[in-house]
PDB file of C-alpha atoms in Angstrom:
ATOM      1  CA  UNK A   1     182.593  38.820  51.314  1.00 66.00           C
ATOM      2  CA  UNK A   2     185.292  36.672  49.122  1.00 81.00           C
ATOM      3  CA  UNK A   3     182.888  34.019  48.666  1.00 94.00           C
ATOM      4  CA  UNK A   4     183.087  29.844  48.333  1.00 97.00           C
ATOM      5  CA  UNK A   5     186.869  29.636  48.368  1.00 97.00           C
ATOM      6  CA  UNK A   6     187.659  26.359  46.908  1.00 98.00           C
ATOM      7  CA  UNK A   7     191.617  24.991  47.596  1.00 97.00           C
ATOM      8  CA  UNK A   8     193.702  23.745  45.659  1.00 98.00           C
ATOM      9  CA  UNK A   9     192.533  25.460  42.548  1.00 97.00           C
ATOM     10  CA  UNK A  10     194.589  22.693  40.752  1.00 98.00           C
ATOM     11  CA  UNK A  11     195.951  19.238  41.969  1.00 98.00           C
ATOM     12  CA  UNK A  12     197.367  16.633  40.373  1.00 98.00           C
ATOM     13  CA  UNK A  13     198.059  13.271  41.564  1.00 97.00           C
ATOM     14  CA  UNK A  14     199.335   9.654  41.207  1.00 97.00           C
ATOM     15  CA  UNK A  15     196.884   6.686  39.941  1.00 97.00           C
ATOM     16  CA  UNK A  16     195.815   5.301  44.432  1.00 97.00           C
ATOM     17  CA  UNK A  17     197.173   8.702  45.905  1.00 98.00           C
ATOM     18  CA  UNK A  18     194.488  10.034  48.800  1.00 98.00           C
ATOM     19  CA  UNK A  19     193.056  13.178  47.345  1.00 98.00           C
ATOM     20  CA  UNK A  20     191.287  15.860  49.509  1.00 98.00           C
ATOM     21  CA  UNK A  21     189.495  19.093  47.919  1.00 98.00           C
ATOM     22  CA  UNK A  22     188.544  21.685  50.626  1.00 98.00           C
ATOM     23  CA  UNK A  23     185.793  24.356  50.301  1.00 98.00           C
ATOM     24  CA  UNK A  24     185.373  27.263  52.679  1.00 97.00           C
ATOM     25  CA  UNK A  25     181.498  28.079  52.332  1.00 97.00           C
ATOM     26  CA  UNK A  26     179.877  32.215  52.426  1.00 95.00           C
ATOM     27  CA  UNK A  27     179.506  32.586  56.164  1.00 94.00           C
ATOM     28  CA  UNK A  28     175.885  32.218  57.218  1.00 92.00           C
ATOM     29  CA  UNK A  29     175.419  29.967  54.625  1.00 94.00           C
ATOM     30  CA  UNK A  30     173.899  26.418  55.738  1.00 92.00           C
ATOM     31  CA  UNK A  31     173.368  24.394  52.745  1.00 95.00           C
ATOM     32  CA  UNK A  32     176.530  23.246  51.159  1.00 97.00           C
ATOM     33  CA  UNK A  33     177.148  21.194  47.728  1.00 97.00           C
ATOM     34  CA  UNK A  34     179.695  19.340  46.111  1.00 98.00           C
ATOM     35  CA  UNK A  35     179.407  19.306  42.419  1.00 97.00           C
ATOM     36  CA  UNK A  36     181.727  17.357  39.586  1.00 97.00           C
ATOM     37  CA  UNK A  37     181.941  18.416  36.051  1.00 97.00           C
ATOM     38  CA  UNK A  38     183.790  16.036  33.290  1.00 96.00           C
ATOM     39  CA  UNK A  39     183.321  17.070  29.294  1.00 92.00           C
ATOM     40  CA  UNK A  40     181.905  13.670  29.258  1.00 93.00           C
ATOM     41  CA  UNK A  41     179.169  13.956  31.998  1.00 92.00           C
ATOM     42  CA  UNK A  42     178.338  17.667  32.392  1.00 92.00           C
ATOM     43  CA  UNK A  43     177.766  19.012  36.143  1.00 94.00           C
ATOM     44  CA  UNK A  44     177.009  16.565  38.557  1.00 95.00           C
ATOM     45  CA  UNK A  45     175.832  16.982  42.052  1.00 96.00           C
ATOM     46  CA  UNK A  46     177.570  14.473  44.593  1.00 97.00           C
ATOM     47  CA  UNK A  47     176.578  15.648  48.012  1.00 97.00           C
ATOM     48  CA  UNK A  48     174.902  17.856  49.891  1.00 96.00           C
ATOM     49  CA  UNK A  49     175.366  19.148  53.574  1.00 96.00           C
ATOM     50  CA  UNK A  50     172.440  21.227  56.011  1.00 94.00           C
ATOM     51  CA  UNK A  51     173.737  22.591  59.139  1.00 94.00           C
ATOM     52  CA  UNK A  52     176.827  20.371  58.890  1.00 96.00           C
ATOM     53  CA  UNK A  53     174.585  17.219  58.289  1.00 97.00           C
ATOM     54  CA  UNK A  54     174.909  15.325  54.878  1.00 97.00           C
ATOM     55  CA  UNK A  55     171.613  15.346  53.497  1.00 95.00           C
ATOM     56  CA  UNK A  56     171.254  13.892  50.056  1.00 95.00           C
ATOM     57  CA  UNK A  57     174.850  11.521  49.006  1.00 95.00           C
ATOM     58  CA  UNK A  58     173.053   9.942  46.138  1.00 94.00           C
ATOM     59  CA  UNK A  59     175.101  11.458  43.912  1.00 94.00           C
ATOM     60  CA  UNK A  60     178.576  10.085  44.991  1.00 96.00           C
ATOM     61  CA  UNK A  61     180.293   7.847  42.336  1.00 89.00           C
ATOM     62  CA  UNK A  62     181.466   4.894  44.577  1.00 88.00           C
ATOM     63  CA  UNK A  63     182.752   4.300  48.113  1.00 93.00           C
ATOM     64  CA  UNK A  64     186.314   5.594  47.419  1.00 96.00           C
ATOM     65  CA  UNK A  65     184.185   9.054  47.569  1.00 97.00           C
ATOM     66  CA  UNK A  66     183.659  10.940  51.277  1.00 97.00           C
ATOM     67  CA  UNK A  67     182.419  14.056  51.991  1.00 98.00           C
ATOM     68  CA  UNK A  68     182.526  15.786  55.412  1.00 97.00           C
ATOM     69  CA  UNK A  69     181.872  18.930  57.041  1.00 97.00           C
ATOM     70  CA  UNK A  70     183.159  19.465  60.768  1.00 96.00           C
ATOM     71  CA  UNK A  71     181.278  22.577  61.175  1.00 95.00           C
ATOM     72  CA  UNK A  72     180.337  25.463  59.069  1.00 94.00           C
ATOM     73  CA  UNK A  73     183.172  27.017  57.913  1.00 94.00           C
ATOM     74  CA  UNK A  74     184.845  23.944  56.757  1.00 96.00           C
ATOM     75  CA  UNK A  75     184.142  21.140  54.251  1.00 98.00           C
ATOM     76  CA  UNK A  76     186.135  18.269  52.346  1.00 98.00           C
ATOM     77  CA  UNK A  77     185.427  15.800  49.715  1.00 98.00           C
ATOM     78  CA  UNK A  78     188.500  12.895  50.210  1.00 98.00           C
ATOM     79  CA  UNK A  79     188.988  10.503  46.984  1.00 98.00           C
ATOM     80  CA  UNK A  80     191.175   7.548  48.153  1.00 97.00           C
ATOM     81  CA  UNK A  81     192.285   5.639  46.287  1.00 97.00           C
ATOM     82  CA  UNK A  82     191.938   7.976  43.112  1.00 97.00           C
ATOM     83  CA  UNK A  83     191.241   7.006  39.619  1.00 97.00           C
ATOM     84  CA  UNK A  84     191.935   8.333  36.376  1.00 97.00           C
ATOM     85  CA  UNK A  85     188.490   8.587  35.848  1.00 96.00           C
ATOM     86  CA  UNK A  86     187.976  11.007  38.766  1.00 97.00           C
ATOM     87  CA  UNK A  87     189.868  13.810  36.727  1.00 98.00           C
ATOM     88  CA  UNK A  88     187.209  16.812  36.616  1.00 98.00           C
ATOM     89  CA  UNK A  89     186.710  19.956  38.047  1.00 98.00           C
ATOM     90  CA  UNK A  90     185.345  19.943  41.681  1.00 98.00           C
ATOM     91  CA  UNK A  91     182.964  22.987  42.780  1.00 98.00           C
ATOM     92  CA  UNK A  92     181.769  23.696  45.707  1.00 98.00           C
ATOM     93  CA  UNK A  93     178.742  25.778  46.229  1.00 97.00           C
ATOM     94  CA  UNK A  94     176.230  27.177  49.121  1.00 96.00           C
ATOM     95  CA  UNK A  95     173.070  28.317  50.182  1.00 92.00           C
ATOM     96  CA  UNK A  96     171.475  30.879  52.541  1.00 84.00           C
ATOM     97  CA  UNK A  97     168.282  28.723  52.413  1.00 75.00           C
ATOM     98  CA  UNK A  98     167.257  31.451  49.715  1.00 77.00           C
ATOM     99  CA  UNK A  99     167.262  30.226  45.743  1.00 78.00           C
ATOM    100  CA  UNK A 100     170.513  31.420  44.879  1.00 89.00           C
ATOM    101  CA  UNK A 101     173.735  28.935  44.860  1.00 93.00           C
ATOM    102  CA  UNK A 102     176.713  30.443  45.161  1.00 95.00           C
ATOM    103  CA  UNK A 103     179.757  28.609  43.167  1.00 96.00           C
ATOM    104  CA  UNK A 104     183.202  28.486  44.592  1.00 97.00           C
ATOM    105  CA  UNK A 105     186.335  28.472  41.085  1.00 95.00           C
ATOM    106  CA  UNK A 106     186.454  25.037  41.230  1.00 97.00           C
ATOM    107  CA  UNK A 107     189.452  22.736  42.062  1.00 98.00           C
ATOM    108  CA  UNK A 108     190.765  20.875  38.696  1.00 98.00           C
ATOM    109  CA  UNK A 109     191.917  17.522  39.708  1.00 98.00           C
ATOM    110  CA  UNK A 110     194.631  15.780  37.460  1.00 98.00           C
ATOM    111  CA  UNK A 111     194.755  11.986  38.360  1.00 98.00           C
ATOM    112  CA  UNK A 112     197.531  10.137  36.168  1.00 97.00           C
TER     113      UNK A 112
ATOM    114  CA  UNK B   1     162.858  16.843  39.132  1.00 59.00           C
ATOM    115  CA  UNK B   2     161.332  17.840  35.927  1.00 62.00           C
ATOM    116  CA  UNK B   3     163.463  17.404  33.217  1.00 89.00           C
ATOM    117  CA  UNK B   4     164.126  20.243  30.071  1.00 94.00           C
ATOM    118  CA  UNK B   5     165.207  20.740  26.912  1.00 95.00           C
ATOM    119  CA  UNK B   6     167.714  23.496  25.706  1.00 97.00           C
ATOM    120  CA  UNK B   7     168.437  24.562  22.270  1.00 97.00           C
ATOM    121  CA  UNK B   8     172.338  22.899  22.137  1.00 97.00           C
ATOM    122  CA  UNK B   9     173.293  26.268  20.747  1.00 98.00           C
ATOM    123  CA  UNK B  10     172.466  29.696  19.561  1.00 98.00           C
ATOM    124  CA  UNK B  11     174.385  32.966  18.602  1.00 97.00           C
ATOM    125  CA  UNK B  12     173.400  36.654  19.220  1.00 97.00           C
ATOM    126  CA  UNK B  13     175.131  40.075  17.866  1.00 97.00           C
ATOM    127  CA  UNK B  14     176.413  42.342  20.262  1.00 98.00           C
ATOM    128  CA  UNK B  15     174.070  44.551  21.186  1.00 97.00           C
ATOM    129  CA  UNK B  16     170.849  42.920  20.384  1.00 97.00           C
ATOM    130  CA  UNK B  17     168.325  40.708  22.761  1.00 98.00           C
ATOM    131  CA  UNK B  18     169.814  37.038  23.421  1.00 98.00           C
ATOM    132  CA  UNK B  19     166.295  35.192  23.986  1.00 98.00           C
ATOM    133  CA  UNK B  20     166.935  31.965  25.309  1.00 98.00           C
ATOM    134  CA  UNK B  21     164.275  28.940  25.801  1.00 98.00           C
ATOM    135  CA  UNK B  22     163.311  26.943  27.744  1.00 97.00           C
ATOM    136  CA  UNK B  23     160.893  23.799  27.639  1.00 96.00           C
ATOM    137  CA  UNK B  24     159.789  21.862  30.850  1.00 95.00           C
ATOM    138  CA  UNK B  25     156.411  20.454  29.894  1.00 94.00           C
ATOM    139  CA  UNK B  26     156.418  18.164  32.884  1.00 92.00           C
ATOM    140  CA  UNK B  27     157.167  20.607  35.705  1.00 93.00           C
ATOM    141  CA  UNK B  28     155.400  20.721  38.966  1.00 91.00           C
ATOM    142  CA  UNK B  29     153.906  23.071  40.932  1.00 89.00           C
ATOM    143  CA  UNK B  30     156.169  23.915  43.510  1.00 88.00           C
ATOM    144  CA  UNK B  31     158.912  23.872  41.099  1.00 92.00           C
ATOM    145  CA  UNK B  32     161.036  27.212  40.549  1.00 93.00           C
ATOM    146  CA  UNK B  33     162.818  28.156  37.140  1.00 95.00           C
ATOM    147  CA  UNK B  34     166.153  28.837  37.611  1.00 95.00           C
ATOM    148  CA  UNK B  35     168.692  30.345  34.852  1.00 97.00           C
ATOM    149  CA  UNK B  36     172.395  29.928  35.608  1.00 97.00           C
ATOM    150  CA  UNK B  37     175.592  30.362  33.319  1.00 98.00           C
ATOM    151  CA  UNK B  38     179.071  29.624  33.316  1.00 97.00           C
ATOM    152  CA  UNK B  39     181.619  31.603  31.706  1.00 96.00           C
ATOM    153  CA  UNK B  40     184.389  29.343  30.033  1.00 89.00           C
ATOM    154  CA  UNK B  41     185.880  27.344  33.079  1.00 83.00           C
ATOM    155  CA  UNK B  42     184.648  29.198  36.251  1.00 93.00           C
ATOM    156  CA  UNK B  43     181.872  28.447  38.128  1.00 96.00           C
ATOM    157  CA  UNK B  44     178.291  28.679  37.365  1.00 96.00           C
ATOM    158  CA  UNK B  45     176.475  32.350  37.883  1.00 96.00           C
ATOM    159  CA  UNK B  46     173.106  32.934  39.287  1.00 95.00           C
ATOM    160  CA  UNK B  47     170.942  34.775  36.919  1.00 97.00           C
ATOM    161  CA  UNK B  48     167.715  34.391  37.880  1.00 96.00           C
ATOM    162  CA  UNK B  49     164.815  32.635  38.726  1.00 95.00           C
ATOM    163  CA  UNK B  50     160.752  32.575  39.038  1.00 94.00           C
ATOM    164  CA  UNK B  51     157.734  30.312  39.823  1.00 94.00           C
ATOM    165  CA  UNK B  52     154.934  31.941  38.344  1.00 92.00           C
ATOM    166  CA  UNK B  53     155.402  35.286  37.470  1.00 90.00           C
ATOM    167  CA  UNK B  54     157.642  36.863  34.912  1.00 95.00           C
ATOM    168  CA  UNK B  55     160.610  38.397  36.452  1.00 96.00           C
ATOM    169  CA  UNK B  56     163.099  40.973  35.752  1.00 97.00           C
ATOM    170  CA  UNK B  57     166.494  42.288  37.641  1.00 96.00           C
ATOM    171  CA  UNK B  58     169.833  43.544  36.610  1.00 95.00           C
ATOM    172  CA  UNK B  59     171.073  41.361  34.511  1.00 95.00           C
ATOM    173  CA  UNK B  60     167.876  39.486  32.513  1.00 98.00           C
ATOM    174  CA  UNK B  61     164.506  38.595  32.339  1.00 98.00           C
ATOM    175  CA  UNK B  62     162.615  35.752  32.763  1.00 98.00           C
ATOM    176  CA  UNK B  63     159.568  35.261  30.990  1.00 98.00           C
ATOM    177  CA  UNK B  64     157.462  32.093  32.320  1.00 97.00           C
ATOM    178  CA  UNK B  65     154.422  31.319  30.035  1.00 96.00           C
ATOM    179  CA  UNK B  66     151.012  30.924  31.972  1.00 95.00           C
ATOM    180  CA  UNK B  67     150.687  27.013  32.037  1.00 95.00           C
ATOM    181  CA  UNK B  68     154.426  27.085  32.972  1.00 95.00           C
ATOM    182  CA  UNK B  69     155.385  24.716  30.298  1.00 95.00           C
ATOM    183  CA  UNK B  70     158.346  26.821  28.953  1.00 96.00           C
ATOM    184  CA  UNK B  71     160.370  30.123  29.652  1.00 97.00           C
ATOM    185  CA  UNK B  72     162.438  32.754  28.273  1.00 98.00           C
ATOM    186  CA  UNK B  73     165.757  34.264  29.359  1.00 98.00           C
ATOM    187  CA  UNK B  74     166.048  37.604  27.897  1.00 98.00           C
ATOM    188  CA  UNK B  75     169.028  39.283  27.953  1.00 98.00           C
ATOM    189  CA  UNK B  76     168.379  42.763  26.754  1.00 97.00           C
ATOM    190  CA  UNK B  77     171.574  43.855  25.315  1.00 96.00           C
ATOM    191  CA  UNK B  78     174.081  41.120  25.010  1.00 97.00           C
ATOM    192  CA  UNK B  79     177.488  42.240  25.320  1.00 97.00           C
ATOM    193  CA  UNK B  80     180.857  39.729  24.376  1.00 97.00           C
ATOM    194  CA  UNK B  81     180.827  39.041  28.069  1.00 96.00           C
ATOM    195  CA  UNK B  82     178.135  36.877  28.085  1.00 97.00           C
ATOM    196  CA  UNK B  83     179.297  34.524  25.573  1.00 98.00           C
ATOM    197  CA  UNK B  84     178.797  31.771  28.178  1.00 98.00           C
ATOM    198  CA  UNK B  85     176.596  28.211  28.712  1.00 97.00           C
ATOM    199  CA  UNK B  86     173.395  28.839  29.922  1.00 98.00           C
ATOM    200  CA  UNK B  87     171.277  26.175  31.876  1.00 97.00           C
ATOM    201  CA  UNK B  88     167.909  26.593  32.526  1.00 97.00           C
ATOM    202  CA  UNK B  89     166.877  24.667  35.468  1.00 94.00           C
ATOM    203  CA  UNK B  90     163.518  23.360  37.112  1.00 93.00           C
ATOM    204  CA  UNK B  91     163.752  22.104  40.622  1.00 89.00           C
ATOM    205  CA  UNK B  92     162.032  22.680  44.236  1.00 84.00           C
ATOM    206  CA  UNK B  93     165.212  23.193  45.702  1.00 84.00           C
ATOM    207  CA  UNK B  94     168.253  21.221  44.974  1.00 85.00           C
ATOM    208  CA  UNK B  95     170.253  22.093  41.321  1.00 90.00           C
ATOM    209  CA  UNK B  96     170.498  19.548  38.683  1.00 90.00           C
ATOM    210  CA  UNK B  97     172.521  21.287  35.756  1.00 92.00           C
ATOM    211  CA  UNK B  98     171.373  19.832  32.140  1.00 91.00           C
ATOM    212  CA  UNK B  99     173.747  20.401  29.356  1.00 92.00           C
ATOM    213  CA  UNK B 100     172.827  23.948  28.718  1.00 96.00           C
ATOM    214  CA  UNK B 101     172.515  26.279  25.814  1.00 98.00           C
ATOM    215  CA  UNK B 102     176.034  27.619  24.700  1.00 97.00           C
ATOM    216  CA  UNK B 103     175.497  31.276  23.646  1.00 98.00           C
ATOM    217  CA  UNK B 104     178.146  32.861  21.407  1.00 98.00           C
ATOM    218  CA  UNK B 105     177.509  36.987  21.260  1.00 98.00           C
ATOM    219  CA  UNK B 106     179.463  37.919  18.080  1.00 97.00           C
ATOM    220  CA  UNK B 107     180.619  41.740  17.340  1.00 96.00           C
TER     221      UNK B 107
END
């Protein structure tokens, strides 16, 4: 199995660009989770996903934040407009419905 | 979710035990312990985790005291490959990372 594959594994952007991070879960896996990580803030979980269906969003930062997953192979978090302050690395992670997460490398988005 | 409390650092000597605690005075019944770690920039690792009973597979050990107020990670014979952060987690299901314990496993 190659595991969460997480794409771009860096991106860097413009101060109001549209930013989209893509995660390709373990297949069989139906729980999938969007985490952030900034020096400042340590990991953070955003979102996560059951069957396709967002479950808990409590953790996203502000409306300019979206999350989707068409179906289970598939899943993006969108940042539009972006901020400086949204630089940090973006995992994505998943679930068999067992205890163990499995982390994707991360995406490390550069917003200047 | 309870919350615990991590040792911000500790150091180990290649070769010996890495024992790593854990407080969560405040956790609940149906709450698991989970140990992950993340290796410089890459994504966190599963390591392990327990309810009650003390539990032991490849890679550690986790030693849960009977009133479940605090655990230990033991890592049996550290290598410089697991000079890494190590979180120590109590949830029911979903993962809220704490800041970790930052072990440094010197030759």
């Amino acid at each position: 199995d190659a595991g969460v594959i997480q794409s771009p594994r860096h991106e860097v952007t413009e101060m109001g660009q549209e930013v989209t991070l893509r995660c390709k879960p373990i297949s069989g896996h139906d729980y999938l989770f969007w985490y952030r990580q900034t020096m400042m803030r340590g990991l953070e979980l955003l979102i996560y996903f059951n069957n396709n269906v967002p479950i808990d969003d409590s953790g996203m930062p502000e409306d300019r934040f979206s999350a989707k997953m068409p179906n289970a192979s598939f899943s993006t978090l969108k940042i539009q407009p972006s901020e400086p302050r949204d630089s940090a690395v973006y995992f994505c992670a998943t679930q068999d419905g067992g205890k163990t997460l499995h982390f994707g490398n991360g995406t490390r988005l550069t917003v200047t | 979710d309870a919350k615990t409390t991590q040792p911000p650092s500790m150091d180990c000597a290649e070769g010996r035990a890495a024992n790593l605690p854990c407080n969560h005075s405040t956790i609940s019944g149906n709450e698991y312990v989970y140990w992950y770690r993340q290796i410089h920039s890459q994504g966190p690792q599963y390591i392990i985790h327990g309810l009650k009973n003390n539990e032991t597979n490849e890679m550690a050990s986790l030693i849960i005291t009977e009133d479940r107020k605090s655990s230990t990670l033991i890592l049996p014979h550290a290598t410089l490959r697991d000079t890494a952060v190590y979180y120590c987690i109590v949830s029911p299901f979903k993962l809220i990372f704490g800041t970790g314990t930052r072990l440094q496993v010197f030759p």
